[in-house]
Tab-separated table of C-alpha atoms and ligand atoms in Angstrom:
chain	number	residue	atom	x	y	z
M	1	UNK	CA	-176.115	246.126	199.308
M	2	UNK	CA	-172.434	246.049	200.233
M	3	UNK	CA	-171.626	248.023	203.333
M	4	UNK	CA	-169.295	250.982	202.782
M	5	UNK	CA	-165.953	250.652	204.530
M	6	UNK	CA	-164.520	254.149	204.374
M	7	UNK	CA	-160.723	254.085	204.582
M	8	UNK	CA	-160.060	257.396	202.837
M	9	UNK	CA	-160.131	259.801	205.754
M	10	UNK	CA	-157.112	261.802	204.596
M	11	UNK	CA	-159.245	262.817	201.604
M	12	UNK	CA	-162.105	263.916	203.802
M	13	UNK	CA	-163.907	262.840	206.969
M	14	UNK	CA	-167.498	262.319	207.951
M	15	UNK	CA	-168.958	265.399	209.649
M	16	UNK	CA	-169.562	264.373	213.262
M	17	UNK	CA	-173.290	264.269	214.174
M	18	UNK	CA	-172.688	266.602	217.135
M	19	UNK	CA	-171.019	269.065	214.757
M	20	UNK	CA	-174.068	269.055	212.446
M	21	UNK	CA	-176.327	269.526	215.476
M	22	UNK	CA	-174.297	272.500	216.651
M	23	UNK	CA	-174.415	274.136	213.209
M	24	UNK	CA	-178.143	273.839	212.468
M	25	UNK	CA	-179.458	276.840	214.473
M	26	UNK	CA	-177.131	279.101	212.472
M	27	UNK	CA	-179.050	278.287	209.291
M	28	UNK	CA	-182.541	278.579	210.775
M	29	UNK	CA	-182.771	281.101	213.592
M	30	UNK	CA	-179.386	282.639	214.246
M	31	UNK	CA	-178.696	283.855	210.724
M	32	UNK	CA	-177.449	287.323	211.619
M	33	UNK	CA	-174.258	288.854	210.298
M	34	UNK	CA	-171.623	288.857	213.071
M	35	UNK	CA	-170.504	292.344	211.994
M	36	UNK	CA	-173.963	293.885	212.499
M	37	UNK	CA	-174.376	296.365	215.334
M	38	UNK	CA	-177.752	295.025	216.503
M	39	UNK	CA	-178.275	292.343	219.147
M	40	UNK	CA	-179.211	289.760	216.478
M	41	UNK	CA	-175.759	290.001	214.917
M	42	UNK	CA	-174.091	290.380	218.290
M	43	UNK	CA	-175.256	287.014	219.580
M	44	UNK	CA	-173.867	285.357	216.469
M	45	UNK	CA	-170.611	287.237	216.858
M	46	UNK	CA	-170.233	285.808	220.355
M	47	UNK	CA	-170.535	282.277	218.952
M	48	UNK	CA	-167.892	282.991	216.315
M	49	UNK	CA	-165.553	284.154	219.084
M	50	UNK	CA	-166.434	281.075	221.087
M	51	UNK	CA	-165.409	278.868	218.156
M	52	UNK	CA	-162.198	280.880	217.757
M	53	UNK	CA	-161.344	280.125	221.383
M	54	UNK	CA	-161.940	276.408	220.856
M	55	UNK	CA	-159.705	276.270	217.781
M	56	UNK	CA	-157.069	278.308	219.621
M	57	UNK	CA	-157.213	275.837	222.533
M	58	UNK	CA	-156.625	272.896	220.174
M	59	UNK	CA	-153.524	274.637	218.804
M	60	UNK	CA	-152.221	276.133	222.057
M	61	UNK	CA	-152.649	279.537	220.389
M	62	UNK	CA	-154.213	282.844	221.398
M	63	UNK	CA	-157.704	283.468	219.977
M	64	UNK	CA	-156.594	286.565	218.075
M	65	UNK	CA	-154.033	284.442	216.238
M	66	UNK	CA	-156.828	282.423	214.591
M	67	UNK	CA	-158.103	283.607	211.196
M	68	UNK	CA	-161.013	281.728	209.662
M	69	UNK	CA	-160.639	280.992	205.934
M	70	UNK	CA	-162.535	278.884	203.396
M	71	UNK	CA	-160.192	275.861	203.289
M	72	UNK	CA	-156.672	274.531	203.746
M	73	UNK	CA	-155.708	275.640	200.249
M	74	UNK	CA	-156.703	279.234	200.997
M	75	UNK	CA	-154.743	279.173	204.261
M	76	UNK	CA	-151.637	277.912	202.427
M	77	UNK	CA	-151.996	280.475	199.656
M	78	UNK	CA	-152.696	283.296	202.100
M	79	UNK	CA	-149.647	282.456	204.242
M	80	UNK	CA	-147.278	282.248	201.313
M	81	UNK	CA	-148.568	285.114	199.190
M	82	UNK	CA	-149.271	287.246	202.268
M	83	UNK	CA	-145.671	286.883	203.464
M	84	UNK	CA	-143.944	287.281	200.104
M	85	UNK	CA	-145.930	290.462	199.585
M	86	UNK	CA	-144.370	291.929	202.742
M	87	UNK	CA	-140.781	291.155	201.727
M	88	UNK	CA	-140.754	292.227	198.049
M	89	UNK	CA	-136.965	292.543	197.958
M	90	UNK	CA	-136.462	288.906	198.984
M	91	UNK	CA	-136.907	286.528	196.040
M	92	UNK	CA	-136.167	283.085	197.488
M	93	UNK	CA	-138.837	280.640	198.687
M	94	UNK	CA	-138.002	277.287	200.294
M	95	UNK	CA	-140.345	274.320	200.397
M	96	UNK	CA	-140.140	270.547	199.809
M	97	UNK	CA	-140.671	268.131	196.942
M	98	UNK	CA	-143.484	266.351	198.776
M	99	UNK	CA	-145.921	269.188	199.554
M	100	UNK	CA	-149.628	269.004	198.806
M	101	UNK	CA	-150.614	270.737	195.529
M	102	UNK	CA	-152.001	273.603	197.664
M	103	UNK	CA	-148.347	274.620	198.134
M	104	UNK	CA	-146.590	272.719	195.374
M	105	UNK	CA	-148.639	274.184	192.550
M	106	UNK	CA	-147.830	277.695	193.717
M	107	UNK	CA	-144.186	277.090	192.794
M	108	UNK	CA	-144.551	277.374	188.983
M	109	UNK	CA	-146.557	280.556	189.526
M	110	UNK	CA	-143.899	282.007	191.808
M	111	UNK	CA	-141.164	281.084	189.315
M	112	UNK	CA	-143.090	282.997	186.671
M	113	UNK	CA	-142.923	285.998	189.017
M	114	UNK	CA	-139.110	285.711	189.223
M	115	UNK	CA	-138.875	283.894	192.525
M	116	UNK	CA	-136.096	281.387	193.041
M	117	UNK	CA	-137.576	278.223	194.520
M	118	UNK	CA	-135.778	275.521	196.452
M	119	UNK	CA	-137.698	272.279	196.806
M	120	UNK	CA	-135.900	270.228	199.446
M	121	UNK	CA	-135.439	266.560	198.673
M	122	UNK	CA	-136.456	263.652	200.891
M	123	UNK	CA	-134.792	260.305	201.491
M	124	UNK	CA	-136.239	256.835	200.945
M	125	UNK	CA	-138.202	257.175	204.193
M	126	UNK	CA	-139.701	260.469	203.095
M	127	UNK	CA	-137.579	262.411	205.593
M	128	UNK	CA	-135.758	265.695	205.045
M	129	UNK	CA	-132.057	266.361	205.438
M	130	UNK	CA	-131.858	269.296	207.851
M	131	UNK	CA	-128.281	270.022	206.730
M	132	UNK	CA	-129.670	270.673	203.248
M	133	UNK	CA	-132.194	273.086	204.753
M	134	UNK	CA	-129.415	274.922	206.632
M	135	UNK	CA	-127.318	275.164	203.486
M	136	UNK	CA	-130.030	276.586	201.220
M	137	UNK	CA	-131.486	279.366	203.345
M	138	UNK	CA	-129.851	282.736	202.870
M	139	UNK	CA	-130.262	286.472	203.187
M	140	UNK	CA	-132.719	286.625	200.299
M	141	UNK	CA	-134.975	283.846	201.676
M	142	UNK	CA	-138.392	285.395	202.255
M	143	UNK	CA	-140.193	282.337	203.623
M	144	UNK	CA	-139.829	278.647	204.393
M	145	UNK	CA	-142.981	276.531	204.044
M	146	UNK	CA	-142.715	272.869	205.057
M	147	UNK	CA	-145.662	270.573	205.699
M	148	UNK	CA	-146.169	269.076	209.167
M	149	UNK	CA	-147.271	265.632	208.022
M	150	UNK	CA	-147.542	264.175	204.564
M	151	UNK	CA	-151.028	263.504	203.226
M	152	UNK	CA	-149.989	260.401	201.266
M	153	UNK	CA	-147.577	258.614	203.599
M	154	UNK	CA	-148.421	260.222	206.954
M	155	UNK	CA	-144.691	260.887	207.522
M	156	UNK	CA	-144.241	263.606	210.153
M	157	UNK	CA	-141.409	266.065	209.655
M	158	UNK	CA	-139.313	267.243	212.655
M	159	UNK	CA	-141.130	270.572	212.638
M	160	UNK	CA	-139.625	271.938	215.860
M	161	UNK	CA	-136.057	271.347	214.658
M	162	UNK	CA	-136.939	272.839	211.261
M	163	UNK	CA	-138.617	275.876	212.852
M	164	UNK	CA	-135.605	276.491	215.051
M	165	UNK	CA	-133.219	276.463	212.090
M	166	UNK	CA	-135.440	278.831	210.124
M	167	UNK	CA	-136.188	281.195	213.031
M	168	UNK	CA	-132.499	281.386	213.986
M	169	UNK	CA	-131.978	283.039	210.588
M	170	UNK	CA	-134.845	285.473	211.222
M	171	UNK	CA	-136.942	283.971	208.407
M	172	UNK	CA	-140.723	283.460	208.728
M	173	UNK	CA	-141.831	279.822	208.916
M	174	UNK	CA	-145.137	278.404	207.659
M	175	UNK	CA	-146.320	274.827	208.025
M	176	UNK	CA	-149.189	273.118	206.235
M	177	UNK	CA	-150.615	271.133	209.154
M	178	UNK	CA	-153.836	270.139	207.392
M	179	UNK	CA	-153.214	266.430	208.018
M	180	UNK	CA	-151.670	266.830	211.467
M	181	UNK	CA	-154.259	268.898	213.336
M	182	UNK	CA	-156.546	266.717	215.423
M	183	UNK	CA	-154.330	263.664	214.924
M	184	UNK	CA	-151.265	264.651	216.924
M	185	UNK	CA	-150.886	267.270	219.669
M	186	UNK	CA	-149.646	270.700	218.589
M	187	UNK	CA	-148.783	273.644	220.824
M	188	UNK	CA	-148.122	277.023	219.261
M	189	UNK	CA	-147.154	278.457	222.650
M	190	UNK	CA	-144.042	276.257	222.530
M	191	UNK	CA	-143.402	275.491	218.863
M	192	UNK	CA	-141.312	277.756	216.590
M	193	UNK	CA	-144.043	278.250	213.986
M	194	UNK	CA	-145.202	281.632	212.632
M	195	UNK	CA	-148.050	280.438	210.415
M	196	UNK	CA	-149.992	277.201	210.204
M	197	UNK	CA	-152.795	275.979	207.926
M	198	UNK	CA	-155.613	273.657	208.902
M	199	UNK	CA	-158.765	272.441	207.196
M	200	UNK	CA	-162.077	271.596	208.873
M	201	UNK	CA	-163.027	268.640	206.699
M	202	UNK	CA	-160.019	266.619	207.840
M	203	UNK	CA	-161.223	266.653	211.441
M	204	UNK	CA	-164.954	265.948	211.205
M	205	UNK	CA	-166.088	269.510	210.444
M	206	UNK	CA	-167.565	270.346	207.017
M	207	UNK	CA	-165.716	271.030	203.772
M	208	UNK	CA	-165.295	274.734	203.082
M	209	UNK	CA	-163.879	275.981	206.361
M	210	UNK	CA	-160.218	276.411	207.250
M	211	UNK	CA	-157.950	278.314	209.582
M	212	UNK	CA	-154.774	280.255	209.227
M	213	UNK	CA	-152.883	280.515	212.499
M	214	UNK	CA	-150.862	283.749	212.417
M	215	UNK	CA	-148.494	284.336	215.314
M	216	UNK	CA	-148.826	287.807	216.859
M	217	UNK	CA	-146.328	290.172	215.290
M	218	UNK	CA	-145.872	288.169	212.071
M	219	UNK	CA	-145.764	290.410	208.993
M	220	UNK	CA	-148.648	289.540	206.681
M	221	UNK	CA	-150.779	291.163	204.046
M	222	UNK	CA	-154.259	289.729	203.429
M	223	UNK	CA	-154.881	287.620	200.365
M	224	UNK	CA	-158.610	288.399	200.490
M	225	UNK	CA	-158.772	292.159	200.549
M	226	UNK	CA	-162.179	293.442	201.502
M	227	UNK	CA	-164.100	294.230	204.679
M	228	UNK	CA	-162.704	294.514	208.171
M	229	UNK	CA	-163.614	290.922	209.121
M	230	UNK	CA	-161.035	288.814	210.964
M	231	UNK	CA	-159.367	292.038	212.160
M	232	UNK	CA	-158.753	293.113	208.559
M	233	UNK	CA	-156.742	289.969	207.800
M	234	UNK	CA	-159.356	288.163	205.692
M	235	UNK	CA	-162.168	290.054	204.006
M	236	UNK	CA	-165.533	288.362	203.507
M	237	UNK	CA	-168.580	287.763	205.707
M	238	UNK	CA	-167.808	284.939	208.095
M	239	UNK	CA	-169.217	281.493	207.297
M	240	UNK	CA	-170.899	281.356	210.688
M	241	UNK	CA	-172.441	277.833	210.703
M	242	UNK	CA	-169.190	276.285	209.502
M	243	UNK	CA	-167.101	278.283	211.965
M	244	UNK	CA	-169.353	277.110	214.793
M	245	UNK	CA	-169.064	273.538	213.454
M	246	UNK	CA	-165.286	273.757	213.329
M	247	UNK	CA	-165.261	275.039	216.903
M	248	UNK	CA	-167.225	271.977	218.004
M	249	UNK	CA	-164.971	269.623	216.015
M	250	UNK	CA	-161.855	271.237	217.511
M	251	UNK	CA	-163.270	270.843	221.016
M	252	UNK	CA	-164.004	267.145	220.383
M	253	UNK	CA	-160.584	266.533	218.810
M	254	UNK	CA	-158.881	268.071	221.835
M	255	UNK	CA	-160.935	266.068	224.315
M	256	UNK	CA	-160.571	262.703	222.542
M	257	UNK	CA	-157.214	262.913	220.818
M	258	UNK	CA	-155.145	260.773	223.118
M	259	UNK	CA	-157.616	257.950	223.555
M	260	UNK	CA	-158.922	257.875	219.987
M	261	UNK	CA	-155.565	258.118	218.320
M	262	UNK	CA	-154.174	255.256	220.372
M	263	UNK	CA	-157.142	253.154	219.259
M	264	UNK	CA	-156.788	254.231	215.623
M	265	UNK	CA	-153.067	253.505	215.628
M	266	UNK	CA	-153.636	250.022	217.039
M	267	UNK	CA	-156.200	249.373	214.319
M	268	UNK	CA	-153.908	250.778	211.599
M	269	UNK	CA	-150.984	248.671	212.811
M	270	UNK	CA	-153.117	245.520	212.854
M	271	UNK	CA	-154.293	246.310	209.332
M	272	UNK	CA	-150.727	246.773	208.063
M	273	UNK	CA	-149.425	243.663	209.792
M	274	UNK	CA	-152.300	241.629	208.347
M	275	UNK	CA	-151.603	242.879	204.812
M	276	UNK	CA	-147.843	242.390	204.978
M	277	UNK	CA	-148.169	238.895	206.488
M	278	UNK	CA	-150.845	237.626	204.118
M	279	UNK	CA	-149.588	239.081	200.814
M	280	UNK	CA	-146.017	238.603	199.545
M	281	UNK	CA	-144.075	241.601	198.217
M	282	UNK	CA	-146.091	244.070	200.256
M	283	UNK	CA	-144.184	247.049	201.622
M	284	UNK	CA	-145.229	249.962	203.837
M	285	UNK	CA	-143.936	253.264	202.406
M	286	UNK	CA	-142.265	255.943	204.516
M	287	UNK	CA	-140.780	256.472	207.964
M	288	UNK	CA	-142.981	254.147	210.012
M	289	UNK	CA	-141.527	255.419	213.298
M	290	UNK	CA	-142.588	259.027	212.637
M	291	UNK	CA	-146.037	258.793	211.173
M	292	UNK	CA	-149.589	259.959	211.712
M	293	UNK	CA	-151.461	257.285	213.679
M	294	UNK	CA	-154.176	256.894	211.030
M	295	UNK	CA	-152.275	256.738	207.745
M	296	UNK	CA	-150.818	253.846	205.804
M	297	UNK	CA	-149.274	253.982	202.345
M	298	UNK	CA	-148.909	250.377	201.253
M	299	UNK	CA	-147.378	249.080	198.077
M	300	UNK	CA	-148.240	245.780	196.457
M	301	UNK	CA	-145.469	245.224	193.971
M	302	UNK	CA	-146.120	244.434	190.300
M	303	UNK	CA	-149.789	245.464	190.220
M	304	UNK	CA	-151.471	248.785	189.519
M	305	UNK	CA	-152.897	250.837	192.363
M	306	UNK	CA	-155.886	251.909	190.259
M	307	UNK	CA	-156.883	248.293	189.586
M	308	UNK	CA	-156.667	247.521	193.309
M	309	UNK	CA	-158.911	250.486	194.067
M	310	UNK	CA	-161.495	249.394	191.507
M	311	UNK	CA	-161.623	245.896	192.947
M	312	UNK	CA	-161.787	247.221	196.487
M	313	UNK	CA	-164.651	249.439	195.403
M	314	UNK	CA	-166.584	246.342	194.321
M	315	UNK	CA	-166.389	244.982	197.862
M	316	UNK	CA	-167.364	248.337	199.375
M	317	UNK	CA	-163.919	249.539	200.443
M	318	UNK	CA	-163.023	253.190	199.729
M	319	UNK	CA	-159.292	253.898	199.609
M	320	UNK	CA	-157.160	256.086	197.397
M	321	UNK	CA	-154.225	255.728	195.119
M	322	UNK	CA	-150.716	256.979	195.596
M	323	UNK	CA	-150.690	257.727	191.889
M	324	UNK	CA	-152.621	260.086	189.655
M	325	UNK	CA	-153.763	259.321	186.148
M	326	UNK	CA	-152.460	262.019	183.854
M	327	UNK	CA	-153.168	262.301	180.121
M	328	UNK	CA	-153.668	258.601	179.626
M	329	UNK	CA	-150.390	257.535	181.228
M	330	UNK	CA	-150.170	256.358	184.790
M	331	UNK	CA	-147.792	258.645	186.625
M	332	UNK	CA	-146.812	257.582	190.143
M	333	UNK	CA	-147.329	260.209	192.828
M	334	UNK	CA	-144.756	262.995	193.139
M	335	UNK	CA	-144.343	262.065	196.811
M	336	UNK	CA	-143.360	258.444	196.166
M	337	UNK	CA	-141.165	259.518	193.242
M	338	UNK	CA	-139.395	262.048	195.469
M	339	UNK	CA	-138.778	259.222	197.975
M	340	UNK	CA	-137.168	257.159	195.225
M	341	UNK	CA	-139.733	254.374	195.594
M	342	UNK	CA	-139.100	252.074	192.580
M	343	UNK	CA	-141.715	252.310	189.827
M	344	UNK	CA	-142.715	248.686	190.400
M	345	UNK	CA	-143.695	249.652	193.917
M	346	UNK	CA	-144.967	253.208	193.409
M	347	UNK	CA	-147.439	252.028	190.766
M	348	UNK	CA	-148.923	249.502	193.145
M	349	UNK	CA	-149.255	251.836	196.114
M	350	UNK	CA	-152.514	252.717	197.774
M	351	UNK	CA	-153.317	254.911	200.755
M	352	UNK	CA	-155.501	253.654	203.570
M	353	UNK	CA	-156.465	256.296	206.120
M	354	UNK	CA	-158.588	255.705	209.206
M	355	UNK	CA	-160.728	257.859	211.488
M	356	UNK	CA	-162.540	257.679	214.803
M	357	UNK	CA	-165.462	256.007	213.012
M	358	UNK	CA	-163.557	252.954	211.793
M	359	UNK	CA	-164.241	249.654	213.505
M	360	UNK	CA	-162.364	246.379	213.917
M	361	UNK	CA	-164.811	244.570	211.627
M	362	UNK	CA	-164.005	246.995	208.813
M	363	UNK	CA	-160.328	246.137	208.992
M	364	UNK	CA	-161.310	242.442	209.059
M	365	UNK	CA	-163.355	243.041	205.891
M	366	UNK	CA	-160.310	244.573	204.161
M	367	UNK	CA	-158.016	241.789	205.345
M	368	UNK	CA	-160.442	239.189	204.010
M	369	UNK	CA	-160.762	240.725	200.558
M	370	UNK	CA	-157.295	242.080	199.844
M	371	UNK	CA	-155.296	238.814	199.407
M	372	UNK	CA	-157.551	237.397	196.630
M	373	UNK	CA	-157.654	240.819	194.922
M	374	UNK	CA	-153.859	241.018	194.755
M	375	UNK	CA	-153.593	237.370	193.746
M	376	UNK	CA	-156.050	237.909	190.871
M	377	UNK	CA	-154.272	241.017	189.668
M	378	UNK	CA	-150.872	239.389	189.857
M	379	UNK	CA	-152.287	236.454	187.922
M	380	UNK	CA	-152.737	238.771	184.925
M	381	UNK	CA	-149.667	240.950	185.540
M	382	UNK	CA	-146.813	240.338	183.071
M	383	UNK	CA	-144.492	242.086	185.527
M	384	UNK	CA	-145.311	239.665	188.334
M	385	UNK	CA	-144.701	236.772	185.917
M	386	UNK	CA	-141.324	238.262	184.926
M	387	UNK	CA	-140.496	238.817	188.548
M	388	UNK	CA	-141.355	235.232	189.466
M	389	UNK	CA	-139.193	234.014	186.593
M	390	UNK	CA	-136.306	236.119	187.859
M	391	UNK	CA	-136.376	238.577	184.931
M	392	UNK	CA	-136.304	242.366	185.193
M	393	UNK	CA	-139.809	243.761	184.692
M	394	UNK	CA	-138.902	245.762	181.594
M	395	UNK	CA	-141.818	248.240	181.478
M	396	UNK	CA	-141.216	249.460	185.002
M	397	UNK	CA	-137.430	249.311	184.953
M	398	UNK	CA	-135.864	252.540	186.214
G	401	LIG	N1	-152.705	270.421	202.562
G	401	LIG	C1	-152.744	269.095	202.776
G	401	LIG	C2	-151.571	268.410	203.389
G	401	LIG	C3	-153.887	268.364	202.445
G	401	LIG	O1	-153.929	267.052	202.659
G	401	LIG	C4	-154.988	269.060	201.867
G	401	LIG	C5	-156.200	268.323	201.444
G	401	LIG	O2	-156.138	267.150	201.122
G	401	LIG	C6	-154.893	270.447	201.676
G	401	LIG	C7	-153.732	271.091	202.038
G	401	LIG	C8	-156.019	271.230	201.073
G	401	LIG	O3	-157.068	271.398	201.982
G	401	LIG	P1	-158.518	271.850	201.443
G	401	LIG	O4	-159.109	270.652	200.784
G	401	LIG	O5	-159.274	272.250	202.661
G	401	LIG	O6	-158.294	272.974	200.511
């Protein structure tokens, strides 16, 4: 059987064995409800608070600024809806054209509720123009929500500079840091951020647990209205095993970040260099100087990303596409389109994302198999033929 080489860690990560170990007692023996008055619940409650402290330490936050949620999407929705609800007279929301659907797909909904939305553009490197940000925010801006790092390209936005611009106008600032947390250091005690979203399954905790960081004093109304859990900011009985698991994962991420991320970056850079040097017309998308250490969005011109993924799958490599297949037509990703990546390149883009579990031999495996895959696909690509003959590839023109 072909060994699995998992290079899709921005989609989800393996739950660390020590995280699973830490969680198990909370299914078997310590199954109390942390809100219960008796000792059985109380001991569980202490472990929830312990996990809160560990997550807070990873973020440089205070424990009472950590609200446990069910996922990154909930944290994004709660931040945005929970802020807009507190400023009903303000009808302007600012975000970017490259957000994850957890934010992006809220925009049509907000428009239907008579909000004016500004989606900031990005340049060819996937970077924002901060002058544009300054020019669009105004007295009726209720909230600015800008992601920390892009899930497809890994491009990191200058969040401190953005936060300063937004805060100087007295406007709340939320960042979707789902892809950044655990990969680069963050420090809420120094950074101008009011709200931040993270998701456990991107940092070796299970799927189904997230966090909303809410700076003390930030106006917010809960999305999940219910019991008094999470100091009345998120109703619902706490998912104790997952919270404990996330605490463990946060502790490990904090302890290992520097060393592991240097190793991952070295591996990622070797992978990219190998691909670019061995395959003509291969381009790395995005601002390579300001990028997550684990992420690579690579385009192989004149072939289709989906075909590459299928052929990689046959040799045991899991990656993902920069494009989504919608209603029978292949639409390149909204992120690459926003960056103005030509169709010939956007269609042939794939995302490779590494984690602490990836090894040198796995990158060697990819580097061995990728050149013949691209050569085969280009052999049957009319666009590659046109390109080689110096003609414009008509179907992708524009
Ligand atoms: N935001 C970003 C940038 C993401 O990459 C993801 C997941 O891929 C999410 C939000 C959603 O997180 P979750 O899957 O926990 O809802």
